[in-house]
C-alpha cells in the first residue's frame, strides 16, 4: 500500500483531534461534576435520567399539594376549635339563665350571646390567603352574612334575623397520589353545611340558605330578650340545640383530624420518595470525580504524546532543507 504524505498528515491530525475531544469532554464533566451533558454521552443513562427527573417533578408537586392541604386543614381545625369554645360559652350562659335570675341578668346574657354570634360569624368567614375555608368551591365569596331576611315584602312583620350562607357544598380536592381525584380521599375542606347545617327559605321568590346553628342561637337570644323568658324552653329545647351544634362541630373536627393524619403520613412517604429519587439521580448523573481526574491526566498525556510523535513523523517540507 502506497503511503503518501497526505495520508500521514490526515491520520496524525485525526488522532490528535480525537485525543483533544476526549480531553475536552472530561474537562466539561469536571467543570460541573455531571457525567452526562448530551444524550450521545450515554443514551441509557439519559433515558434513565429523564424518567427519574419526571418522577421527581411529580413527587415534588404532590409534596407541595400535601403542604397546602395541611395548611388548609390546620387553619380549619383552629377555626373549629374557636367555634367549639364559643358554643361552650353559650351553653354556660344558657345554664346560668335557667337559674333564678332577675330580668337585667337575662338581658346581659342575651347581649353576651349576641356578641358570641357575631364572633362565630367572623370565625365562620375565616380565610386562608384569599379563600374562605367553609365556603365550598365558592371560596372567593364571603360565605356567611348576618342580616334580616324578608320572605315576602308584601307582608308586614314577617322579617326575621338570620345568618345567610352563600357558599356551596362541594369538596375542594388536593391530589397527593397519581390517578384520578377521589373526593372522599383528596378533599381538604368541610363546608358551611357540614359545620352549621342549612335550611332553605324563600326571599323575594328566590331560594336562599340560612345556617341552622346560627338560627338556633338567634332564637335562644331572642327568648332571653323577652320580658319573661321561658326558662323551661331554654333548659330543654335551648340546651338540646346547643348540644346539637356542638356535636356537629366536634364531628367536623374529627373528620378534619382524620384527614390531617392521612396527609401527614402521605407527607412522610413523599419526602422519603424524594430522598430516594434524588439519590437515584445523583448515582445516575454525578461524575466519579477521582476516576475522571485520572482519565483527564491520561488524556492529557495521550494528547502530549501525540504532539511529540507528530513532530517526528510528519513529513519534512522543502523549508526544512533550506535551513
mmCIF file of C-alpha atoms in Angstrom:
data_model
loop_
_atom_site.group_PDB
_atom_site.id
_atom_site.type_symbol
_atom_site.label_atom_id
_atom_site.label_comp_id
_atom_site.label_asym_id
_atom_site.label_seq_id
_atom_site.Cartn_x
_atom_site.Cartn_y
_atom_site.Cartn_z
ATOM 1 C CA UNK A 1 0.000 0.000 0.000
ATOM 2 C CA UNK A 2 1.374 3.357 -1.005
ATOM 3 C CA UNK A 3 1.542 5.796 1.931
ATOM 4 C CA UNK A 4 1.512 9.407 0.887
ATOM 5 C CA UNK A 5 2.348 12.499 2.869
ATOM 6 C CA UNK A 6 -1.339 13.426 2.873
ATOM 7 C CA UNK A 7 -2.318 10.105 4.491
ATOM 8 C CA UNK A 8 0.291 10.561 7.202
ATOM 9 C CA UNK A 9 -0.922 14.102 7.875
ATOM 10 C CA UNK A 10 -4.581 13.049 7.907
ATOM 11 C CA UNK A 11 -4.050 10.154 10.300
ATOM 12 C CA UNK A 12 -1.984 12.284 12.636
ATOM 13 C CA UNK A 13 -4.491 15.132 12.727
ATOM 14 C CA UNK A 14 -7.385 12.700 13.176
ATOM 15 C CA UNK A 15 -5.698 11.037 16.163
ATOM 16 C CA UNK A 16 -4.774 14.419 17.596
ATOM 17 C CA UNK A 17 -8.361 15.699 17.313
ATOM 18 C CA UNK A 18 -9.756 12.578 18.995
ATOM 19 C CA UNK A 19 -7.338 12.986 21.889
ATOM 20 C CA UNK A 20 -8.275 16.666 22.176
ATOM 21 C CA UNK A 21 -12.020 15.892 22.032
ATOM 22 C CA UNK A 22 -11.661 13.324 24.799
ATOM 23 C CA UNK A 23 -9.726 15.797 26.923
ATOM 24 C CA UNK A 24 -12.373 18.485 26.330
ATOM 25 C CA UNK A 25 -15.183 16.049 27.199
ATOM 26 C CA UNK A 26 -13.595 15.136 30.542
ATOM 27 C CA UNK A 27 -12.838 18.799 31.268
ATOM 28 C CA UNK A 28 -16.517 19.633 30.675
ATOM 29 C CA UNK A 29 -17.549 16.891 33.102
ATOM 30 C CA UNK A 30 -15.086 18.059 35.745
ATOM 31 C CA UNK A 31 -16.374 21.634 35.457
ATOM 32 C CA UNK A 32 -19.874 20.814 36.829
ATOM 33 C CA UNK A 33 -19.473 17.317 38.246
ATOM 34 C CA UNK A 34 -22.013 15.816 35.825
ATOM 35 C CA UNK A 35 -21.251 12.745 33.729
ATOM 36 C CA UNK A 36 -23.982 13.432 31.150
ATOM 37 C CA UNK A 37 -24.323 16.620 29.127
ATOM 38 C CA UNK A 38 -25.964 15.335 25.955
ATOM 39 C CA UNK A 39 -27.831 12.141 25.014
ATOM 40 C CA UNK A 40 -24.880 10.889 22.980
ATOM 41 C CA UNK A 41 -22.730 10.786 26.139
ATOM 42 C CA UNK A 42 -24.706 7.779 27.429
ATOM 43 C CA UNK A 43 -28.130 7.047 25.844
ATOM 44 C CA UNK A 44 -29.142 4.523 28.527
ATOM 45 C CA UNK A 45 -28.295 6.848 31.404
ATOM 46 C CA UNK A 46 -30.021 9.707 29.577
ATOM 47 C CA UNK A 47 -33.294 7.760 29.347
ATOM 48 C CA UNK A 48 -32.978 6.732 32.979
ATOM 49 C CA UNK A 49 -32.281 10.336 33.987
ATOM 50 C CA UNK A 50 -35.382 11.592 32.164
ATOM 51 C CA UNK A 51 -37.520 9.040 33.986
ATOM 52 C CA UNK A 52 -36.034 9.909 37.374
ATOM 53 C CA UNK A 53 -36.490 13.655 36.852
ATOM 54 C CA UNK A 54 -40.094 13.192 35.688
ATOM 55 C CA UNK A 55 -40.840 11.164 38.815
ATOM 56 C CA UNK A 56 -39.124 13.767 40.992
ATOM 57 C CA UNK A 57 -41.114 16.649 39.472
ATOM 58 C CA UNK A 58 -44.380 14.770 40.010
ATOM 59 C CA UNK A 59 -43.386 13.842 43.554
ATOM 60 C CA UNK A 60 -42.452 17.431 44.375
ATOM 61 C CA UNK A 61 -45.850 18.613 43.105
ATOM 62 C CA UNK A 62 -47.615 16.073 45.315
ATOM 63 C CA UNK A 63 -45.405 17.153 48.246
ATOM 64 C CA UNK A 64 -46.442 20.780 47.703
ATOM 65 C CA UNK A 65 -50.090 19.685 47.497
ATOM 66 C CA UNK A 66 -49.701 17.959 50.865
ATOM 67 C CA UNK A 67 -48.187 21.092 52.414
ATOM 68 C CA UNK A 68 -51.050 23.211 51.042
ATOM 69 C CA UNK A 69 -53.592 20.657 52.260
ATOM 70 C CA UNK A 70 -52.104 20.534 55.761
ATOM 71 C CA UNK A 71 -52.085 24.329 55.934
ATOM 72 C CA UNK A 72 -55.783 24.363 54.963
ATOM 73 C CA UNK A 73 -56.641 21.590 57.434
ATOM 74 C CA UNK A 74 -54.716 23.202 60.303
ATOM 75 C CA UNK A 75 -56.487 26.518 59.679
ATOM 76 C CA UNK A 76 -59.831 24.717 59.620
ATOM 77 C CA UNK A 77 -59.027 22.829 62.817
ATOM 78 C CA UNK A 78 -58.153 26.098 64.553
ATOM 79 C CA UNK A 79 -61.395 27.722 63.402
ATOM 80 C CA UNK A 80 -63.439 24.736 64.588
ATOM 81 C CA UNK A 81 -61.699 24.909 67.982
ATOM 82 C CA UNK A 82 -62.698 28.579 68.229
ATOM 83 C CA UNK A 83 -66.295 27.717 67.316
ATOM 84 C CA UNK A 84 -66.303 24.946 69.916
ATOM 85 C CA UNK A 85 -65.177 27.429 72.588
ATOM 86 C CA UNK A 86 -67.921 29.852 71.532
ATOM 87 C CA UNK A 87 -70.603 27.163 71.809
ATOM 88 C CA UNK A 88 -69.296 26.017 75.202
ATOM 89 C CA UNK A 89 -69.569 29.606 76.443
ATOM 90 C CA UNK A 90 -73.096 29.871 75.019
ATOM 91 C CA UNK A 91 -74.021 26.712 76.930
ATOM 92 C CA UNK A 92 -72.570 28.116 80.160
ATOM 93 C CA UNK A 93 -74.629 31.277 79.708
ATOM 94 C CA UNK A 94 -77.804 29.316 78.978
ATOM 95 C CA UNK A 95 -77.279 27.197 82.101
ATOM 96 C CA UNK A 96 -76.842 30.426 84.036
ATOM 97 C CA UNK A 97 -80.034 31.801 82.508
ATOM 98 C CA UNK A 98 -82.243 28.909 83.614
ATOM 99 C CA UNK A 99 -81.370 29.605 87.267
ATOM 100 C CA UNK A 100 -83.084 32.240 89.389
ATOM 101 C CA UNK A 101 -82.161 35.474 87.626
ATOM 102 C CA UNK A 102 -83.570 38.991 87.604
ATOM 103 C CA UNK A 103 -84.679 40.489 84.293
ATOM 104 C CA UNK A 104 -81.456 42.505 83.993
ATOM 105 C CA UNK A 105 -79.427 39.262 84.075
ATOM 106 C CA UNK A 106 -81.418 37.835 81.164
ATOM 107 C CA UNK A 107 -80.699 40.973 79.159
ATOM 108 C CA UNK A 108 -76.981 40.795 79.941
ATOM 109 C CA UNK A 109 -76.841 37.107 78.984
ATOM 110 C CA UNK A 110 -78.706 37.838 75.743
ATOM 111 C CA UNK A 111 -76.243 40.622 74.974
ATOM 112 C CA UNK A 112 -73.243 38.338 75.518
ATOM 113 C CA UNK A 113 -74.771 35.589 73.374
ATOM 114 C CA UNK A 114 -75.363 38.217 70.690
ATOM 115 C CA UNK A 115 -71.642 39.019 70.811
ATOM 116 C CA UNK A 116 -70.810 35.309 70.616
ATOM 117 C CA UNK A 117 -72.942 35.010 67.475
ATOM 118 C CA UNK A 118 -71.070 37.913 65.857
ATOM 119 C CA UNK A 119 -67.763 36.312 66.809
ATOM 120 C CA UNK A 120 -68.899 32.951 65.418
ATOM 121 C CA UNK A 121 -69.825 34.608 62.103
ATOM 122 C CA UNK A 122 -66.324 36.092 61.919
ATOM 123 C CA UNK A 123 -64.779 32.667 62.576
ATOM 124 C CA UNK A 124 -67.099 31.085 60.009
ATOM 125 C CA UNK A 125 -65.679 33.568 57.476
ATOM 126 C CA UNK A 126 -62.068 32.524 58.204
ATOM 127 C CA UNK A 127 -59.780 32.709 55.173
ATOM 128 C CA UNK A 128 -56.518 31.124 54.175
ATOM 129 C CA UNK A 129 -54.914 33.519 51.751
ATOM 130 C CA UNK A 130 -57.866 34.859 49.767
ATOM 131 C CA UNK A 131 -60.005 31.707 50.079
ATOM 132 C CA UNK A 132 -62.794 31.182 52.605
ATOM 133 C CA UNK A 133 -62.341 27.777 54.226
ATOM 134 C CA UNK A 134 -66.028 26.989 54.866
ATOM 135 C CA UNK A 135 -67.426 28.204 51.511
ATOM 136 C CA UNK A 136 -67.009 25.005 49.491
ATOM 137 C CA UNK A 137 -65.797 25.737 45.969
ATOM 138 C CA UNK A 138 -67.261 29.265 46.068
ATOM 139 C CA UNK A 139 -64.289 30.146 48.228
ATOM 140 C CA UNK A 140 -63.747 33.654 46.857
ATOM 141 C CA UNK A 141 -67.171 34.789 48.123
ATOM 142 C CA UNK A 142 -67.860 35.693 51.766
ATOM 143 C CA UNK A 143 -69.968 32.690 52.815
ATOM 144 C CA UNK A 144 -71.787 33.955 55.929
ATOM 145 C CA UNK A 145 -73.728 37.195 56.402
ATOM 146 C CA UNK A 146 -75.841 38.126 59.399
ATOM 147 C CA UNK A 147 -78.832 40.128 58.179
ATOM 148 C CA UNK A 148 -82.592 40.455 58.146
ATOM 149 C CA UNK A 149 -84.462 38.091 55.834
ATOM 150 C CA UNK A 150 -87.786 39.177 54.342
ATOM 151 C CA UNK A 151 -89.627 36.152 52.888
ATOM 152 C CA UNK A 152 -92.395 38.276 51.356
ATOM 153 C CA UNK A 153 -92.003 42.072 51.067
ATOM 154 C CA UNK A 154 -95.767 42.408 50.591
ATOM 155 C CA UNK A 155 -96.365 41.056 54.091
ATOM 156 C CA UNK A 156 -95.524 43.307 57.028
ATOM 157 C CA UNK A 157 -93.821 41.911 60.091
ATOM 158 C CA UNK A 158 -92.597 38.593 58.720
ATOM 159 C CA UNK A 159 -88.932 39.603 58.736
ATOM 160 C CA UNK A 160 -86.519 37.634 60.867
ATOM 161 C CA UNK A 161 -82.820 37.759 61.620
ATOM 162 C CA UNK A 162 -80.623 35.020 60.170
ATOM 163 C CA UNK A 163 -77.123 34.171 59.028
ATOM 164 C CA UNK A 164 -77.333 33.564 55.283
ATOM 165 C CA UNK A 165 -74.957 31.091 53.605
ATOM 166 C CA UNK A 166 -73.659 31.978 50.123
ATOM 167 C CA UNK A 167 -71.190 29.119 49.655
ATOM 168 C CA UNK A 168 -71.856 25.679 48.220
ATOM 169 C CA UNK A 169 -71.498 22.079 49.406
ATOM 170 C CA UNK A 170 -68.718 20.989 47.036
ATOM 171 C CA UNK A 171 -65.404 19.483 48.103
ATOM 172 C CA UNK A 172 -62.010 21.075 47.470
ATOM 173 C CA UNK A 173 -59.560 18.357 46.482
ATOM 174 C CA UNK A 174 -55.758 18.340 46.525
ATOM 175 C CA UNK A 175 -54.378 15.235 44.820
ATOM 176 C CA UNK A 176 -51.425 13.561 46.551
ATOM 177 C CA UNK A 177 -51.178 10.323 44.560
ATOM 178 C CA UNK A 178 -51.150 9.550 40.813
ATOM 179 C CA UNK A 179 -54.519 8.842 39.247
ATOM 180 C CA UNK A 180 -57.940 10.436 39.195
ATOM 181 C CA UNK A 181 -59.070 12.675 42.051
ATOM 182 C CA UNK A 182 -61.038 10.844 44.735
ATOM 183 C CA UNK A 183 -63.212 13.414 46.574
ATOM 184 C CA UNK A 184 -63.506 11.113 49.587
ATOM 185 C CA UNK A 185 -59.738 10.745 49.858
ATOM 186 C CA UNK A 186 -58.417 14.022 48.470
ATOM 187 C CA UNK A 187 -60.855 16.614 49.881
ATOM 188 C CA UNK A 188 -59.442 19.038 52.452
ATOM 189 C CA UNK A 189 -62.455 21.133 53.376
ATOM 190 C CA UNK A 190 -65.654 20.992 55.354
ATOM 191 C CA UNK A 191 -68.444 23.264 54.147
ATOM 192 C CA UNK A 192 -70.895 25.507 55.921
ATOM 193 C CA UNK A 193 -73.465 22.743 55.535
ATOM 194 C CA UNK A 194 -71.166 20.279 57.322
ATOM 195 C CA UNK A 195 -70.425 22.567 60.265
ATOM 196 C CA UNK A 196 -73.626 24.562 60.766
ATOM 197 C CA UNK A 197 -76.353 22.731 58.883
ATOM 198 C CA UNK A 198 -78.544 24.508 56.332
ATOM 199 C CA UNK A 199 -82.235 25.187 55.882
ATOM 200 C CA UNK A 200 -83.774 26.781 52.813
ATOM 201 C CA UNK A 201 -86.251 29.658 52.773
ATOM 202 C CA UNK A 202 -87.737 31.859 50.073
ATOM 203 C CA UNK A 203 -86.850 35.520 49.811
ATOM 204 C CA UNK A 204 -88.376 37.592 47.010
ATOM 205 C CA UNK A 205 -89.173 34.366 45.191
ATOM 206 C CA UNK A 206 -85.565 33.145 45.380
ATOM 207 C CA UNK A 207 -84.337 30.227 47.467
ATOM 208 C CA UNK A 208 -81.695 31.194 50.000
ATOM 209 C CA UNK A 209 -79.960 29.102 52.633
ATOM 210 C CA UNK A 210 -79.625 30.018 56.270
ATOM 211 C CA UNK A 211 -77.220 28.412 58.734
ATOM 212 C CA UNK A 212 -79.254 26.258 61.094
ATOM 213 C CA UNK A 213 -76.824 26.542 64.028
ATOM 214 C CA UNK A 214 -76.924 30.334 63.905
ATOM 215 C CA UNK A 215 -80.708 30.264 63.582
ATOM 216 C CA UNK A 216 -80.893 28.218 66.784
ATOM 217 C CA UNK A 217 -78.561 30.559 68.680
ATOM 218 C CA UNK A 218 -80.517 33.587 67.464
ATOM 219 C CA UNK A 219 -83.753 32.040 68.748
ATOM 220 C CA UNK A 220 -82.144 31.418 72.145
ATOM 221 C CA UNK A 221 -81.008 35.053 72.193
ATOM 222 C CA UNK A 222 -84.490 36.221 71.196
ATOM 223 C CA UNK A 223 -86.056 34.185 74.012
ATOM 224 C CA UNK A 224 -83.682 35.754 76.536
ATOM 225 C CA UNK A 225 -84.652 39.230 75.298
ATOM 226 C CA UNK A 226 -88.330 38.682 76.126
ATOM 227 C CA UNK A 227 -89.737 40.346 79.259
ATOM 228 C CA UNK A 228 -90.373 36.912 80.772
ATOM 229 C CA UNK A 229 -88.151 34.283 79.108
ATOM 230 C CA UNK A 230 -89.434 30.717 79.063
ATOM 231 C CA UNK A 231 -86.863 29.113 81.340
ATOM 232 C CA UNK A 232 -88.327 25.652 80.755
ATOM 233 C CA UNK A 233 -87.944 26.061 76.994
ATOM 234 C CA UNK A 234 -84.351 27.269 77.455
ATOM 235 C CA UNK A 235 -83.431 24.325 79.680
ATOM 236 C CA UNK A 236 -84.966 21.790 77.298
ATOM 237 C CA UNK A 237 -85.059 22.950 73.679
ATOM 238 C CA UNK A 238 -82.372 25.610 74.023
ATOM 239 C CA UNK A 239 -79.866 23.278 75.662
ATOM 240 C CA UNK A 240 -80.676 20.495 73.176
ATOM 241 C CA UNK A 241 -79.956 22.872 70.295
ATOM 242 C CA UNK A 242 -76.630 23.945 71.783
ATOM 243 C CA UNK A 243 -75.619 20.302 72.272
ATOM 244 C CA UNK A 244 -76.626 19.592 68.674
ATOM 245 C CA UNK A 245 -74.489 22.499 67.420
ATOM 246 C CA UNK A 246 -71.521 21.362 69.488
ATOM 247 C CA UNK A 247 -71.834 17.759 68.282
ATOM 248 C CA UNK A 248 -71.875 18.925 64.672
ATOM 249 C CA UNK A 249 -68.706 20.984 65.222
ATOM 250 C CA UNK A 250 -66.942 18.103 67.003
ATOM 251 C CA UNK A 251 -67.876 15.716 64.179
ATOM 252 C CA UNK A 252 -66.400 18.134 61.644
ATOM 253 C CA UNK A 253 -63.269 18.467 63.774
ATOM 254 C CA UNK A 254 -62.913 14.675 63.976
ATOM 255 C CA UNK A 255 -63.226 14.480 60.200
ATOM 256 C CA UNK A 256 -60.528 17.125 59.793
ATOM 257 C CA UNK A 257 -58.263 15.389 62.316
ATOM 258 C CA UNK A 258 -58.529 12.099 60.431
ATOM 259 C CA UNK A 259 -57.595 13.793 57.173
ATOM 260 C CA UNK A 260 -54.685 15.597 58.802
ATOM 261 C CA UNK A 261 -53.292 12.255 59.974
ATOM 262 C CA UNK A 262 -53.668 10.822 56.477
ATOM 263 C CA UNK A 263 -51.925 13.793 54.866
ATOM 264 C CA UNK A 264 -49.113 13.730 57.431
ATOM 265 C CA UNK A 265 -48.462 10.057 56.627
ATOM 266 C CA UNK A 266 -48.532 10.880 52.920
ATOM 267 C CA UNK A 267 -46.077 13.736 53.517
ATOM 268 C CA UNK A 268 -43.612 11.374 55.216
ATOM 269 C CA UNK A 269 -43.883 8.875 52.363
ATOM 270 C CA UNK A 270 -43.426 11.550 49.702
ATOM 271 C CA UNK A 271 -40.408 13.037 51.474
ATOM 272 C CA UNK A 272 -38.835 9.570 51.666
ATOM 273 C CA UNK A 273 -39.581 9.052 47.965
ATOM 274 C CA UNK A 274 -37.996 12.424 47.162
ATOM 275 C CA UNK A 275 -34.838 11.388 49.011
ATOM 276 C CA UNK A 276 -34.722 8.057 47.169
ATOM 277 C CA UNK A 277 -35.304 9.597 43.735
ATOM 278 C CA UNK A 278 -32.747 12.342 44.370
ATOM 279 C CA UNK A 279 -30.233 9.643 45.307
ATOM 280 C CA UNK A 280 -31.034 7.718 42.120
ATOM 281 C CA UNK A 281 -30.500 10.858 40.037
ATOM 282 C CA UNK A 282 -27.193 11.539 41.763
ATOM 283 C CA UNK A 283 -25.997 7.960 41.248
ATOM 284 C CA UNK A 284 -27.002 8.111 37.597
ATOM 285 C CA UNK A 285 -25.727 11.594 36.690
ATOM 286 C CA UNK A 286 -22.932 12.520 39.089
ATOM 287 C CA UNK A 287 -19.349 12.146 37.990
ATOM 288 C CA UNK A 288 -16.934 9.717 39.614
ATOM 289 C CA UNK A 289 -14.506 12.515 40.403
ATOM 290 C CA UNK A 290 -11.335 10.501 41.261
ATOM 291 C CA UNK A 291 -11.739 8.386 38.129
ATOM 292 C CA UNK A 292 -12.416 11.468 36.000
ATOM 293 C CA UNK A 293 -9.243 13.181 37.259
ATOM 294 C CA UNK A 294 -7.189 10.091 36.388
ATOM 295 C CA UNK A 295 -8.870 9.935 32.956
ATOM 296 C CA UNK A 296 -8.122 13.621 32.403
ATOM 297 C CA UNK A 297 -4.445 13.130 33.240
ATOM 298 C CA UNK A 298 -4.340 10.113 30.939
ATOM 299 C CA UNK A 299 -5.991 12.005 28.073
ATOM 300 C CA UNK A 300 -3.615 14.911 28.630
ATOM 301 C CA UNK A 301 -0.639 12.558 28.376
ATOM 302 C CA UNK A 302 -2.087 10.972 25.241
ATOM 303 C CA UNK A 303 -2.531 14.405 23.671
ATOM 304 C CA UNK A 304 1.002 15.494 24.548
ATOM 305 C CA UNK A 305 2.410 12.197 23.278
ATOM 306 C CA UNK A 306 0.515 12.617 20.029
ATOM 307 C CA UNK A 307 2.006 16.072 19.595
ATOM 308 C CA UNK A 308 5.512 14.741 20.269
ATOM 309 C CA UNK A 309 5.112 11.815 17.878
ATOM 310 C CA UNK A 310 3.608 14.068 15.258
ATOM 311 C CA UNK A 311 6.604 16.338 15.381
ATOM 312 C CA UNK A 312 8.784 13.359 14.454
ATOM 313 C CA UNK A 313 6.690 11.556 11.847
ATOM 314 C CA UNK A 314 5.187 14.485 9.989
ATOM 315 C CA UNK A 315 6.861 14.646 6.547
ATOM 316 C CA UNK A 316 9.595 17.195 6.135
ATOM 317 C CA UNK A 317 8.889 20.134 3.887
ATOM 318 C CA UNK A 318 11.230 21.982 1.481
ATOM 319 C CA UNK A 319 11.639 24.639 4.137
ATOM 320 C CA UNK A 320 13.369 22.093 6.415
ATOM 321 C CA UNK A 321 16.122 21.625 3.787
ATOM 322 C CA UNK A 322 16.636 25.355 3.302
ATOM 323 C CA UNK A 323 17.653 25.954 6.923
#
